[in-house]
Amino acid sequence: MSRTRSRGGGIWRSGLSISTGQGVRLTPVKRDFGGAGCDFTFEGERVAGNTNESGIPSGTATGSGGGEPARGDVRGGRGSRAVSIGKTDREATAFPKRHPLLSVVNSLARMFPCNGLMRLDEERLLARARRVSGLVDFGGDSFREPFRILLESLEADAQLNFIGRLCVRNDIVRTLRNRLHLVEDVKRHPEISGEVIRRPLFITGLPRTGSTFLHALLAQDPAARSPQVWEVMHPSPPPEKTAYDTDPRIARTEKELRWIDVLMPDFNTVHLIEATLPQECIAITELSFISYVFDSMYYVYSYRNWLDRADKRPAYEWHLKFLQHLQWRCPGTHWVLKAPSHLVSLDALLQVYPDAGIIMTHRDPLKVMPSCTSFTAVLRGAFTDRLDKAQLGEEVKWRWEGSAASAIRFREEHPALRNRFFDVGYVDLVRDSVAMARRIYDHFGMQLTPEAEAAMRAFAGRHRMNKHGVHHYTLEEFGFDPDALARCFRFYTDYFDVRPETHR
């Protein structure tokens, strides 16, 4: 993919203000490429208090960041408008498909309110994690501030229904429990901390640009190492190479993933997830509570505002510890990793992994934005009874416009790192994914063996488009006007020479 310079200077929107529903009005201020590296930049917000792969079994869903090659029919619609995000007096329309059992449970819970019993209390959750694990050492208190802010935001912003409250409590306890176990494992085996992570490959880019598919494709190399869903959900004890493909946690995870069909019946049409497929990095940084995983599953605006400004290095330091843990008894030649949220954290990522290679995937934003918004609606729709698609469209647009700008700004400010990046166009990836893998290996000076290429071809043949059905969405259902959206992302499409796709 060739690249041209962006024409025009930064990103600026006027007239948009966001109400959190807590009596606070947020007004955007001007941002150059990425501002401070945030997706949202506001004046006057009240900061309080993000997400995953969970709400279902922790580490399972992936958030608006993820996605196999997206698909669907898109058409133009309404233009941008002022948006009030947070509590509204309107019920959501055109909700994502929901299992009848969930509707019954939520209805009964409304008749017999129990939010007090299900309150997200910091000390009670910590005590619960200690009790179920039998451990007490969380590895220091650095996670306590983001953890507290997250809980405050979940209570103030998320408008959780009963199922949502139950899922997020279970998710948080699971995350805390995993953290306790990983700390204990290092105490028992200090040599884990001596593991060296060499030349990892990180895939990032706007969501719904083929990054999940590319992640899984590159992970087919028998010499590569990628964190699989089962070992991210259940990382302790550290996996062993001799039993890696038969570990009983794989079957356990497969059973847990079946809950996705109950919580989110449309999930399999929009995202590729299996127990033995690679998992996103946000499910790893989740253990630091400095992660964009909760933001993809729940409305946590105050946490997101805090997170955008937070130092991300502690999250990547925890990420490194997690990889050391997985690598100790099950190494590979290199790691293959992925998360769209790396776009806003490239500086922290490269501080912790100074020899990392960065693969950026690109696709026409007029395809990306409605697909990403639809996926976010599927994720959040199980956990709240209020979902406004036009509001969600505005939120998603702002989030990923800022993320793209942040990545461009980083690359402009670090020209010496040019060769550390490789850009992948969605159209080229879909046309011949194995040829793209070969180009990636050549760029980073790696050898694609015949065995690895054969494994990639077999995987690409098994995981074709629309395997689990077609992901249907339109621009108009989320309030997007195609011309306005194209102008909004012109700085991005010009910079990376992103080719437009056909819009009907």
Coordinates of N, CA and C in Angstrom, one line a residue, residues 118 121 123 169 224 246 276 328 371 442:
M118 N -26.3 -6.2 43.9 CA -25.3 -6.4 42.8 C -24.4 -5.2 42.7
D121 N -19.0 -2.9 44.3 CA -18.2 -2.3 45.4 C -16.8 -2.8 45.3
E123 N -14.2 -3.1 47.4 CA -13.6 -4.0 48.4 C -14.3 -5.3 48.4
R169 N -19.8 -8.2 36.9 CA -19.3 -8.6 38.2 C -18.4 -9.9 38.0
A224 N 5.6 -19.6 15.1 CA 5.1 -18.4 15.7 C 4.4 -18.7 17.1
T246 N -3.7 -30.2 23.8 CA -4.6 -31.1 24.4 C -5.0 -30.6 25.8
T276 N -9.1 -21.9 20.2 CA -7.7 -22.1 19.8 C -7.3 -21.1 18.8
W328 N 7.1 -19.1 28.9 CA 8.1 -19.8 29.8 C 8.2 -21.3 29.4
S371 N -19.9 -0.9 10.0 CA -19.6 -2.2 10.5 C -19.2 -2.2 11.9
D442 N 8.8 -10.7 4.3 CA 9.9 -10.1 3.6 C 10.3 -8.8 4.2

